[in-house]
XYZ file of C-alpha atoms in Angstrom:
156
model
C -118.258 -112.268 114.958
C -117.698 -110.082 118.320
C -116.317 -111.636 121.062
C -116.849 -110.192 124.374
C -117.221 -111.129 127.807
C -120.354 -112.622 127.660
C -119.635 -114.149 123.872
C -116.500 -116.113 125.529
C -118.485 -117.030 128.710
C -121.067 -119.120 126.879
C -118.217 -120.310 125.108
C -116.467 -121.807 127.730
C -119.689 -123.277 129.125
C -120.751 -124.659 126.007
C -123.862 -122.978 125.880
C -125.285 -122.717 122.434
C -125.750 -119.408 121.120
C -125.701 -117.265 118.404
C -124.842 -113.440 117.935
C -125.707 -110.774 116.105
C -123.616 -107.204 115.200
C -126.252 -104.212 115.075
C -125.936 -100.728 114.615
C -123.808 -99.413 116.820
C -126.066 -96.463 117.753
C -128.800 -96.796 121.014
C -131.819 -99.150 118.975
C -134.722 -100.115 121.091
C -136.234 -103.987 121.669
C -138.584 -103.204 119.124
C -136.189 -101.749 116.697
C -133.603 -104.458 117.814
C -136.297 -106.713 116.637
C -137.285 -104.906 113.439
C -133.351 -105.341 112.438
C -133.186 -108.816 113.214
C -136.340 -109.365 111.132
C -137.719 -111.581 113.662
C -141.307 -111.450 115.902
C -140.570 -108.322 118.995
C -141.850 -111.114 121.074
C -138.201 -113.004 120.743
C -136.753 -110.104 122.056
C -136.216 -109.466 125.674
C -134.740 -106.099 127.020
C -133.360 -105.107 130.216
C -134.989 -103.079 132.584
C -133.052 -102.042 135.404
C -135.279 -101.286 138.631
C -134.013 -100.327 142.415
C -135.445 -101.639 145.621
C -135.958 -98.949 148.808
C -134.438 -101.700 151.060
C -130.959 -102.007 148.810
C -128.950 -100.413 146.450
C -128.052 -103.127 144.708
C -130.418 -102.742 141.363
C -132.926 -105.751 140.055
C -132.877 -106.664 135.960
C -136.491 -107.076 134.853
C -136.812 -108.641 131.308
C -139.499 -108.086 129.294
C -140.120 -108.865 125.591
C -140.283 -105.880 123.236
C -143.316 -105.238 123.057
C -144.648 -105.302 126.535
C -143.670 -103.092 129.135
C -142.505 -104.089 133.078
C -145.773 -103.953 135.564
C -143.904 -102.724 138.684
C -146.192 -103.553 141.035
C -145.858 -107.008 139.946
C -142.351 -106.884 139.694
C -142.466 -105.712 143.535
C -144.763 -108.892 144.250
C -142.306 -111.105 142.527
C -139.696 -109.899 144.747
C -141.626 -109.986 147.580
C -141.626 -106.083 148.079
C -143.769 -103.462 148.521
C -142.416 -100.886 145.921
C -139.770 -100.570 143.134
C -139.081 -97.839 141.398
C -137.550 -97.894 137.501
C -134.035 -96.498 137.450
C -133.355 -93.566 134.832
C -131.326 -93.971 132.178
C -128.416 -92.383 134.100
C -128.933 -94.411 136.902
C -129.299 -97.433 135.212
C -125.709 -96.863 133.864
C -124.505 -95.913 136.845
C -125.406 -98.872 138.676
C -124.698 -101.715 136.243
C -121.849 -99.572 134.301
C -123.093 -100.203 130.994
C -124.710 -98.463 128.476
C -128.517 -98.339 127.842
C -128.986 -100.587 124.681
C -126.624 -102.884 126.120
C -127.295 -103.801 129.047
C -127.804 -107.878 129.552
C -128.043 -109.902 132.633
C -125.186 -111.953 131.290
C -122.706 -109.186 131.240
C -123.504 -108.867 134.945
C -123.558 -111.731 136.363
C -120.418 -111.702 138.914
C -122.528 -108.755 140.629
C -124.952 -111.484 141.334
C -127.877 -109.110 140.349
C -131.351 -110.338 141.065
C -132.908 -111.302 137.640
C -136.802 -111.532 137.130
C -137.862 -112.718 133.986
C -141.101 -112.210 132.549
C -143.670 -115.322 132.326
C -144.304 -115.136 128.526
C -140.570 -116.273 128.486
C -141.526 -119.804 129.344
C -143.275 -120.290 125.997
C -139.838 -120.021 123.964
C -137.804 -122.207 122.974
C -134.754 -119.094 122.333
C -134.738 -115.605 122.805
C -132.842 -112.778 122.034
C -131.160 -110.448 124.494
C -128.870 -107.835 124.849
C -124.714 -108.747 125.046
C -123.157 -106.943 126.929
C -122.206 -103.782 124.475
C -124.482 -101.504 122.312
C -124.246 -103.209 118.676
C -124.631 -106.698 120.319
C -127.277 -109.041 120.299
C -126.801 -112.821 121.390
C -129.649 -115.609 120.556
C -129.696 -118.778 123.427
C -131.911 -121.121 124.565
C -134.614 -120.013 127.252
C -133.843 -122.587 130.159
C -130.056 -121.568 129.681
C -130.510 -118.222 130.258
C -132.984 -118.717 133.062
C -129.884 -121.353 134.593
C -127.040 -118.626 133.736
C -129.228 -116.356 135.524
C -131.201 -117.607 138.216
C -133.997 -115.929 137.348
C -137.423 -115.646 138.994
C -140.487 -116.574 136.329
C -143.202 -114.266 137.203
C -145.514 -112.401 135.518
C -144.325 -108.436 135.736
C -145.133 -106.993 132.272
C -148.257 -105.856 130.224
């Protein structure tokens, strides 16, 4: 099993969880899914988005198969406009790499996390941990806890 920072966190919180080793190579949600062999909808990616007001970056997840709405993602945050961050930005901001980005690796930057609605409906999903190669399985509510995240509705 890899350990990592986010592995040992849960860990030491006693926060049930399981992980998963994946190619090591940049996979997408839905081929995350696909290699998993489990429903796209389980699968939440990261989706890094800036605010005009703030540099500091928001983490919009979304399950695989949907993509973020960012008008409603700028509602949920009470905003007028966000914009999606490139993949070079996105790096740049949370310094990870695209494919591994997670909201769990990133929590001492005390990132603003807005997780989709459709969310609510699962018991466990499965995000990113931390590193390209890494996928972690928790409960929902933990992750929204760990988090903080705002429930809204910001994908189609």
């Amino acid at each position: 099993m890899v350990k990592n920072n986010v592995t040992r966190m849960l860990e030491s919180q006693g926060i049930p969880f399981q992980s998963f080793e994946l190619p090591a190579e940049k996979l997408s949600a839905l081929e995350a899914a696909d290699f998993l062999g489990v429903d796209p909808v389980l699968v939440y990616k990261t989706i890094v988005a800036t605010r005009s007001a703030t540099t500091k970056p928001v983490l919009a997840l979304v399950s695989a198969p949907r993509e973020v709405d960012l008008k409603a993602l700028a509602r949920a945050l009470g905003e007028k406009k966000v914009h999606l961050a490139s993949q070079k930005q996105a790096e740049q901001l949370t310094g990870l790499q695209t494919g591994g980005i997670s909201p769990l690796a990133l929590l001492k930057h005390n990132f603003q996390v807005v997780m989709d609605d459709t969310a609510h409906a699962l018991e466990e999903i499965y995000i990113s941990g931390g590193q390209r190669g890494l996928n972690i399985r928790l409960p929902t509510d933990e992750l929204i806890k760990l988090t903080n995240a705002i429930i809204a509705a910001i994908s189609r």
